[in-house]
Amino acid sequence: MSQKTLVIGNKNYSSWSLRPWLFLSKNNIEFTEKMIWLDEPTFKPAIEGFGSGGKVPVLVEGELIIWDSLAIIETAIDRYDCQYAWPKDADLRAHARSISNEMHAGFGTLRNDCTMDIRSKHNIDISEALQQDVSRICTLWETALAQSGNQGRWLYGDFSAADAMYAPVVFRFNTYGMKVSSTVQAYMDYVMADAVLARWVAEAKLETRELYV
């Protein structure tokens, strides 16, 4: 099998890059990172050759190019030996896919108002629309944790693609000081204590470029 390269943006800010990076890393799938700094003059010419619509992340394996976080995760499940994929239970798997696709397609206010910024803490006014997004995500997490009977750990017991899809949201909630239930906070604490994710965080904190000031 050809060498794999994951093209990503800044670790402090690129939430979409974090998702497949975490999924591949948790599954011990070897890949090389290629960092393209966001909002830099070099970004556009560097990303154009991948045919990804000018966005990261991109997974390159030989002549195969896969873009979009969820597509990369699904491709990894299809092509590689993934210990962690979707929940094994069919009902939990259906729920995990539903909430992952909702994350992929929705929560526009959260994305716009609360950009991922691992290095910082921000105080903002919580609009009604933003609170609706936060409340909806908390409900999804609490439902997943209740269904799996494993409250406070990974959403469905073992790590899954759903946890990868929501990892950036955990950082957003932490950065912006969102008020959440004890169940949700326990889940967030568990995610942020993960040793693999800690590698991403450590490297994000070493970055000095600022996009949102």
PDB file of C-alpha atoms in Angstrom:
ATOM      1  CA  MET A   1       0.000   0.000   0.000  1.00  0.00           C
ATOM      2  CA  SER A   2       1.302   3.470  -0.910  1.00  0.00           C
ATOM      3  CA  GLN A   3       2.536   5.944   1.646  1.00  0.00           C
ATOM      4  CA  LYS A   4      -0.223   8.184   2.993  1.00  0.00           C
ATOM      5  CA  THR A   5       0.041  11.950   3.404  1.00  0.00           C
ATOM      6  CA  LEU A   6      -2.523  13.997   5.319  1.00  0.00           C
ATOM      7  CA  VAL A   7      -2.597  17.618   4.226  1.00  0.00           C
ATOM      8  CA  ILE A   8      -3.772  19.815   7.091  1.00  0.00           C
ATOM      9  CA  GLY A   9      -4.040  23.433   8.183  1.00  0.00           C
ATOM     10  CA  ASN A  10      -2.898  25.124  11.377  1.00  0.00           C
ATOM     11  CA  LYS A  11      -3.427  22.823  14.348  1.00  0.00           C
ATOM     12  CA  ASN A  12      -4.673  25.661  16.518  1.00  0.00           C
ATOM     13  CA  TYR A  13      -7.465  26.623  14.139  1.00  0.00           C
ATOM     14  CA  SER A  14      -8.211  23.892  11.592  1.00  0.00           C
ATOM     15  CA  SER A  15     -11.088  21.934  13.093  1.00  0.00           C
ATOM     16  CA  TRP A  16     -11.698  19.970   9.912  1.00  0.00           C
ATOM     17  CA  SER A  17      -8.052  18.869   9.833  1.00  0.00           C
ATOM     18  CA  LEU A  18      -8.239  17.631  13.417  1.00  0.00           C
ATOM     19  CA  ARG A  19     -11.038  15.163  12.681  1.00  0.00           C
ATOM     20  CA  PRO A  20      -9.275  12.763  10.283  1.00  0.00           C
ATOM     21  CA  TRP A  21      -5.924  13.305  12.014  1.00  0.00           C
ATOM     22  CA  LEU A  22      -7.408  12.076  15.287  1.00  0.00           C
ATOM     23  CA  PHE A  23      -9.211   9.168  13.642  1.00  0.00           C
ATOM     24  CA  LEU A  24      -6.131   7.948  11.771  1.00  0.00           C
ATOM     25  CA  SER A  25      -3.903   8.439  14.808  1.00  0.00           C
ATOM     26  CA  LYS A  26      -6.208   6.590  17.197  1.00  0.00           C
ATOM     27  CA  ASN A  27      -6.206   3.690  14.747  1.00  0.00           C
ATOM     28  CA  ASN A  28      -2.385   3.689  14.516  1.00  0.00           C
ATOM     29  CA  ILE A  29      -2.510   4.295  10.776  1.00  0.00           C
ATOM     30  CA  GLU A  30       0.835   5.666   9.658  1.00  0.00           C
ATOM     31  CA  PHE A  31       0.826   8.851   7.610  1.00  0.00           C
ATOM     32  CA  THR A  32       2.984  11.862   6.914  1.00  0.00           C
ATOM     33  CA  GLU A  33       1.683  15.321   7.776  1.00  0.00           C
ATOM     34  CA  LYS A  34       1.892  18.154   5.268  1.00  0.00           C
ATOM     35  CA  MET A  35       1.055  21.488   6.882  1.00  0.00           C
ATOM     36  CA  ILE A  36      -0.291  24.326   4.744  1.00  0.00           C
ATOM     37  CA  TRP A  37      -0.748  27.497   6.778  1.00  0.00           C
ATOM     38  CA  LEU A  38      -4.232  28.933   6.499  1.00  0.00           C
ATOM     39  CA  ASP A  39      -4.817  32.486   5.260  1.00  0.00           C
ATOM     40  CA  GLU A  40      -1.247  32.815   4.017  1.00  0.00           C
ATOM     41  CA  PRO A  41      -0.341  33.897   0.447  1.00  0.00           C
ATOM     42  CA  THR A  42       1.147  30.442  -0.108  1.00  0.00           C
ATOM     43  CA  PHE A  43      -2.038  28.580   0.868  1.00  0.00           C
ATOM     44  CA  LYS A  44      -3.955  28.834  -2.410  1.00  0.00           C
ATOM     45  CA  PRO A  45      -1.169  27.710  -4.763  1.00  0.00           C
ATOM     46  CA  ALA A  46      -0.180  24.929  -2.349  1.00  0.00           C
ATOM     47  CA  ILE A  47      -3.686  23.457  -2.093  1.00  0.00           C
ATOM     48  CA  GLU A  48      -4.787  23.924  -5.722  1.00  0.00           C
ATOM     49  CA  GLY A  49      -3.029  20.804  -6.965  1.00  0.00           C
ATOM     50  CA  PHE A  50      -5.137  18.503  -4.806  1.00  0.00           C
ATOM     51  CA  GLY A  51      -8.489  19.281  -6.439  1.00  0.00           C
ATOM     52  CA  SER A  52     -10.145  19.669  -3.061  1.00  0.00           C
ATOM     53  CA  GLY A  53     -11.935  22.903  -3.773  1.00  0.00           C
ATOM     54  CA  GLY A  54      -9.230  24.873  -2.039  1.00  0.00           C
ATOM     55  CA  LYS A  55      -9.799  23.319   1.382  1.00  0.00           C
ATOM     56  CA  VAL A  56      -8.017  21.099   3.876  1.00  0.00           C
ATOM     57  CA  PRO A  57      -7.840  18.322   4.913  1.00  0.00           C
ATOM     58  CA  VAL A  58      -6.770  16.082   2.057  1.00  0.00           C
ATOM     59  CA  LEU A  59      -5.539  12.501   2.261  1.00  0.00           C
ATOM     60  CA  VAL A  60      -3.165  11.438  -0.504  1.00  0.00           C
ATOM     61  CA  GLU A  61      -2.278   7.798  -1.108  1.00  0.00           C
ATOM     62  CA  GLY A  62      -0.359   7.311  -4.333  1.00  0.00           C
ATOM     63  CA  GLU A  63      -2.580   8.684  -7.083  1.00  0.00           C
ATOM     64  CA  LEU A  64      -5.686   8.560  -4.880  1.00  0.00           C
ATOM     65  CA  ILE A  65      -6.786  11.891  -3.421  1.00  0.00           C
ATOM     66  CA  ILE A  66      -9.569  12.092  -0.831  1.00  0.00           C
ATOM     67  CA  TRP A  67     -10.802  15.373   0.593  1.00  0.00           C
ATOM     68  CA  ASP A  68     -13.383  16.284   3.233  1.00  0.00           C
ATOM     69  CA  SER A  69     -13.030  15.082   6.828  1.00  0.00           C
ATOM     70  CA  LEU A  70     -15.899  12.628   6.874  1.00  0.00           C
ATOM     71  CA  ALA A  71     -14.944  11.218   3.471  1.00  0.00           C
ATOM     72  CA  ILE A  72     -11.394  10.611   4.710  1.00  0.00           C
ATOM     73  CA  ILE A  73     -12.702   8.842   7.819  1.00  0.00           C
ATOM     74  CA  GLU A  74     -15.058   6.653   5.774  1.00  0.00           C
ATOM     75  CA  THR A  75     -12.289   5.846   3.291  1.00  0.00           C
ATOM     76  CA  ALA A  76      -9.985   4.868   6.141  1.00  0.00           C
ATOM     77  CA  ILE A  77     -12.644   2.485   7.453  1.00  0.00           C
ATOM     78  CA  ASP A  78     -13.004   0.959   3.967  1.00  0.00           C
ATOM     79  CA  ARG A  79      -9.315   0.638   3.161  1.00  0.00           C
ATOM     80  CA  TYR A  80      -7.345   0.226   6.381  1.00  0.00           C
ATOM     81  CA  ASP A  81      -7.381  -2.029   9.406  1.00  0.00           C
ATOM     82  CA  CYS A  82      -9.257   0.235  11.833  1.00  0.00           C
ATOM     83  CA  GLN A  83      -9.697  -1.009  15.367  1.00  0.00           C
ATOM     84  CA  TYR A  84     -12.043   1.905  15.985  1.00  0.00           C
ATOM     85  CA  ALA A  85     -14.635   2.786  13.356  1.00  0.00           C
ATOM     86  CA  TRP A  86     -18.367   3.036  13.998  1.00  0.00           C
ATOM     87  CA  PRO A  87     -20.027   1.379  17.026  1.00  0.00           C
ATOM     88  CA  LYS A  88     -20.455  -2.371  16.603  1.00  0.00           C
ATOM     89  CA  ASP A  89     -24.083  -2.335  17.747  1.00  0.00           C
ATOM     90  CA  ALA A  90     -26.323  -1.584  14.742  1.00  0.00           C
ATOM     91  CA  ASP A  91     -28.608   0.844  16.598  1.00  0.00           C
ATOM     92  CA  LEU A  92     -25.704   2.750  18.109  1.00  0.00           C
ATOM     93  CA  ARG A  93     -23.968   2.756  14.721  1.00  0.00           C
ATOM     94  CA  ALA A  94     -27.039   4.324  13.107  1.00  0.00           C
ATOM     95  CA  HIS A  95     -27.185   6.985  15.812  1.00  0.00           C
ATOM     96  CA  ALA A  96     -23.461   7.695  15.510  1.00  0.00           C
ATOM     97  CA  ARG A  97     -23.759   8.175  11.756  1.00  0.00           C
ATOM     98  CA  SER A  98     -26.751  10.473  12.222  1.00  0.00           C
ATOM     99  CA  ILE A  99     -25.044  12.784  14.693  1.00  0.00           C
ATOM    100  CA  SER A 100     -21.816  12.779  12.674  1.00  0.00           C
ATOM    101  CA  ASN A 101     -23.625  13.857   9.538  1.00  0.00           C
ATOM    102  CA  GLU A 102     -25.505  16.495  11.512  1.00  0.00           C
ATOM    103  CA  MET A 103     -22.152  17.844  12.674  1.00  0.00           C
ATOM    104  CA  HIS A 104     -20.825  17.731   9.133  1.00  0.00           C
ATOM    105  CA  ALA A 105     -23.728  19.689   7.671  1.00  0.00           C
ATOM    106  CA  GLY A 106     -25.017  21.862  10.498  1.00  0.00           C
ATOM    107  CA  PHE A 107     -24.285  24.128  13.462  1.00  0.00           C
ATOM    108  CA  GLY A 108     -23.391  27.113  11.303  1.00  0.00           C
ATOM    109  CA  THR A 109     -23.740  29.621  14.122  1.00  0.00           C
ATOM    110  CA  LEU A 110     -21.318  27.697  16.322  1.00  0.00           C
ATOM    111  CA  ARG A 111     -18.822  27.532  13.456  1.00  0.00           C
ATOM    112  CA  ASN A 112     -19.096  31.262  12.728  1.00  0.00           C
ATOM    113  CA  ASP A 113     -19.185  32.574  16.294  1.00  0.00           C
ATOM    114  CA  CYS A 114     -16.828  30.108  17.976  1.00  0.00           C
ATOM    115  CA  THR A 115     -13.905  29.294  15.729  1.00  0.00           C
ATOM    116  CA  MET A 116     -11.587  26.656  17.127  1.00  0.00           C
ATOM    117  CA  ASP A 117      -8.750  28.344  19.023  1.00  0.00           C
ATOM    118  CA  ILE A 118      -7.018  25.834  21.282  1.00  0.00           C
ATOM    119  CA  ARG A 119      -4.438  28.297  22.622  1.00  0.00           C
ATOM    120  CA  SER A 120      -6.895  30.874  23.919  1.00  0.00           C
ATOM    121  CA  LYS A 121      -9.929  31.590  26.071  1.00  0.00           C
ATOM    122  CA  HIS A 122     -12.659  33.908  24.791  1.00  0.00           C
ATOM    123  CA  ASN A 123     -15.678  35.565  26.393  1.00  0.00           C
ATOM    124  CA  ILE A 124     -18.532  36.228  23.979  1.00  0.00           C
ATOM    125  CA  ASP A 125     -22.212  37.072  24.152  1.00  0.00           C
ATOM    126  CA  ILE A 126     -24.213  33.904  23.606  1.00  0.00           C
ATOM    127  CA  SER A 127     -26.924  34.639  21.051  1.00  0.00           C
ATOM    128  CA  GLU A 128     -30.143  32.672  20.952  1.00  0.00           C
ATOM    129  CA  ALA A 129     -29.020  30.959  17.747  1.00  0.00           C
ATOM    130  CA  LEU A 130     -25.692  29.985  19.276  1.00  0.00           C
ATOM    131  CA  GLN A 131     -27.358  28.640  22.396  1.00  0.00           C
ATOM    132  CA  GLN A 132     -29.625  26.533  20.208  1.00  0.00           C
ATOM    133  CA  ASP A 133     -26.575  24.951  18.568  1.00  0.00           C
ATOM    134  CA  VAL A 134     -24.896  24.342  21.929  1.00  0.00           C
ATOM    135  CA  SER A 135     -28.044  22.855  23.457  1.00  0.00           C
ATOM    136  CA  ARG A 136     -28.611  20.602  20.479  1.00  0.00           C
ATOM    137  CA  ILE A 137     -25.059  19.243  20.617  1.00  0.00           C
ATOM    138  CA  CYS A 138     -25.324  18.648  24.363  1.00  0.00           C
ATOM    139  CA  THR A 139     -28.545  16.718  23.793  1.00  0.00           C
ATOM    140  CA  LEU A 140     -26.897  14.584  21.111  1.00  0.00           C
ATOM    141  CA  TRP A 141     -23.955  13.791  23.388  1.00  0.00           C
ATOM    142  CA  GLU A 142     -26.134  13.014  26.396  1.00  0.00           C
ATOM    143  CA  THR A 143     -28.323  10.733  24.286  1.00  0.00           C
ATOM    144  CA  ALA A 144     -25.315   8.868  22.896  1.00  0.00           C
ATOM    145  CA  LEU A 145     -23.781   8.472  26.351  1.00  0.00           C
ATOM    146  CA  ALA A 146     -27.069   7.260  27.818  1.00  0.00           C
ATOM    147  CA  GLN A 147     -27.629   4.777  24.990  1.00  0.00           C
ATOM    148  CA  SER A 148     -24.171   3.312  25.388  1.00  0.00           C
ATOM    149  CA  GLY A 149     -24.392   3.234  29.197  1.00  0.00           C
ATOM    150  CA  ASN A 150     -20.931   4.749  29.422  1.00  0.00           C
ATOM    151  CA  GLN A 151     -21.538   8.305  30.537  1.00  0.00           C
ATOM    152  CA  GLY A 152     -18.532  10.564  30.584  1.00  0.00           C
ATOM    153  CA  ARG A 153     -16.229   8.413  28.436  1.00  0.00           C
ATOM    154  CA  TRP A 154     -16.350   8.115  24.638  1.00  0.00           C
ATOM    155  CA  LEU A 155     -19.793   8.696  23.175  1.00  0.00           C
ATOM    156  CA  TYR A 156     -20.465   5.043  22.396  1.00  0.00           C
ATOM    157  CA  GLY A 157     -18.138   3.332  24.855  1.00  0.00           C
ATOM    158  CA  ASP A 158     -15.097   2.834  22.627  1.00  0.00           C
ATOM    159  CA  PHE A 159     -13.647   5.655  20.550  1.00  0.00           C
ATOM    160  CA  SER A 160     -15.487   5.973  17.237  1.00  0.00           C
ATOM    161  CA  ALA A 161     -15.731   8.174  14.169  1.00  0.00           C
ATOM    162  CA  ALA A 162     -18.383  10.213  15.996  1.00  0.00           C
ATOM    163  CA  ASP A 163     -15.851  11.230  18.647  1.00  0.00           C
ATOM    164  CA  ALA A 164     -13.467  12.327  15.911  1.00  0.00           C
ATOM    165  CA  MET A 165     -16.195  14.424  14.306  1.00  0.00           C
ATOM    166  CA  TYR A 166     -17.030  16.170  17.585  1.00  0.00           C
ATOM    167  CA  ALA A 167     -13.519  16.598  19.023  1.00  0.00           C
ATOM    168  CA  PRO A 168     -13.197  20.179  17.700  1.00  0.00           C
ATOM    169  CA  VAL A 169     -16.516  21.038  19.358  1.00  0.00           C
ATOM    170  CA  VAL A 170     -15.095  19.935  22.691  1.00  0.00           C
ATOM    171  CA  PHE A 171     -12.313  22.487  22.217  1.00  0.00           C
ATOM    172  CA  ARG A 172     -14.784  25.160  21.141  1.00  0.00           C
ATOM    173  CA  PHE A 173     -16.918  24.615  24.242  1.00  0.00           C
ATOM    174  CA  ASN A 174     -13.799  24.775  26.401  1.00  0.00           C
ATOM    175  CA  THR A 175     -12.380  27.878  24.727  1.00  0.00           C
ATOM    176  CA  TYR A 176     -15.627  29.841  24.948  1.00  0.00           C
ATOM    177  CA  GLY A 177     -16.616  28.610  28.408  1.00  0.00           C
ATOM    178  CA  MET A 178     -19.943  27.072  27.425  1.00  0.00           C
ATOM    179  CA  LYS A 179     -22.139  26.083  30.356  1.00  0.00           C
ATOM    180  CA  VAL A 180     -22.884  22.369  30.101  1.00  0.00           C
ATOM    181  CA  SER A 181     -24.251  19.564  32.267  1.00  0.00           C
ATOM    182  CA  SER A 182     -22.015  17.468  34.490  1.00  0.00           C
ATOM    183  CA  THR A 183     -22.435  14.573  32.052  1.00  0.00           C
ATOM    184  CA  VAL A 184     -21.255  16.649  29.105  1.00  0.00           C
ATOM    185  CA  GLN A 185     -18.405  18.137  31.126  1.00  0.00           C
ATOM    186  CA  ALA A 186     -17.239  14.650  32.107  1.00  0.00           C
ATOM    187  CA  TYR A 187     -17.212  13.676  28.428  1.00  0.00           C
ATOM    188  CA  MET A 188     -15.281  16.815  27.525  1.00  0.00           C
ATOM    189  CA  ASP A 189     -12.749  16.188  30.283  1.00  0.00           C
ATOM    190  CA  TYR A 190     -12.256  12.622  29.085  1.00  0.00           C
ATOM    191  CA  VAL A 191     -11.705  13.726  25.488  1.00  0.00           C
ATOM    192  CA  MET A 192      -9.253  16.485  26.423  1.00  0.00           C
ATOM    193  CA  ALA A 193      -7.263  14.040  28.579  1.00  0.00           C
ATOM    194  CA  ASP A 194      -6.715  11.626  25.674  1.00  0.00           C
ATOM    195  CA  ALA A 195      -3.002  11.016  25.102  1.00  0.00           C
ATOM    196  CA  VAL A 196      -3.243  11.008  21.293  1.00  0.00           C
ATOM    197  CA  LEU A 197      -5.231  14.228  21.218  1.00  0.00           C
ATOM    198  CA  ALA A 198      -2.710  15.761  23.621  1.00  0.00           C
ATOM    199  CA  ARG A 199      -0.079  15.526  20.851  1.00  0.00           C
ATOM    200  CA  TRP A 200      -2.206  17.737  18.598  1.00  0.00           C
ATOM    201  CA  VAL A 201      -2.826  20.191  21.440  1.00  0.00           C
ATOM    202  CA  ALA A 202       0.869  20.439  22.311  1.00  0.00           C
ATOM    203  CA  GLU A 203       1.782  21.237  18.713  1.00  0.00           C
ATOM    204  CA  ALA A 204      -1.096  23.710  18.399  1.00  0.00           C
ATOM    205  CA  LYS A 205       0.243  25.584  21.407  1.00  0.00           C
ATOM    206  CA  LEU A 206       3.655  25.878  19.764  1.00  0.00           C
ATOM    207  CA  GLU A 207       2.225  27.675  16.737  1.00  0.00           C
ATOM    208  CA  THR A 208       2.572  31.463  16.680  1.00  0.00           C
ATOM    209  CA  ARG A 209       0.462  32.443  13.681  1.00  0.00           C
ATOM    210  CA  GLU A 210      -2.809  34.183  14.551  1.00  0.00           C
ATOM    211  CA  LEU A 211      -5.812  34.195  12.257  1.00  0.00           C
ATOM    212  CA  TYR A 212      -8.534  35.662  14.446  1.00  0.00           C
ATOM    213  CA  VAL A 213      -7.468  38.724  16.400  1.00  0.00           C
TER     214      VAL A 213
END
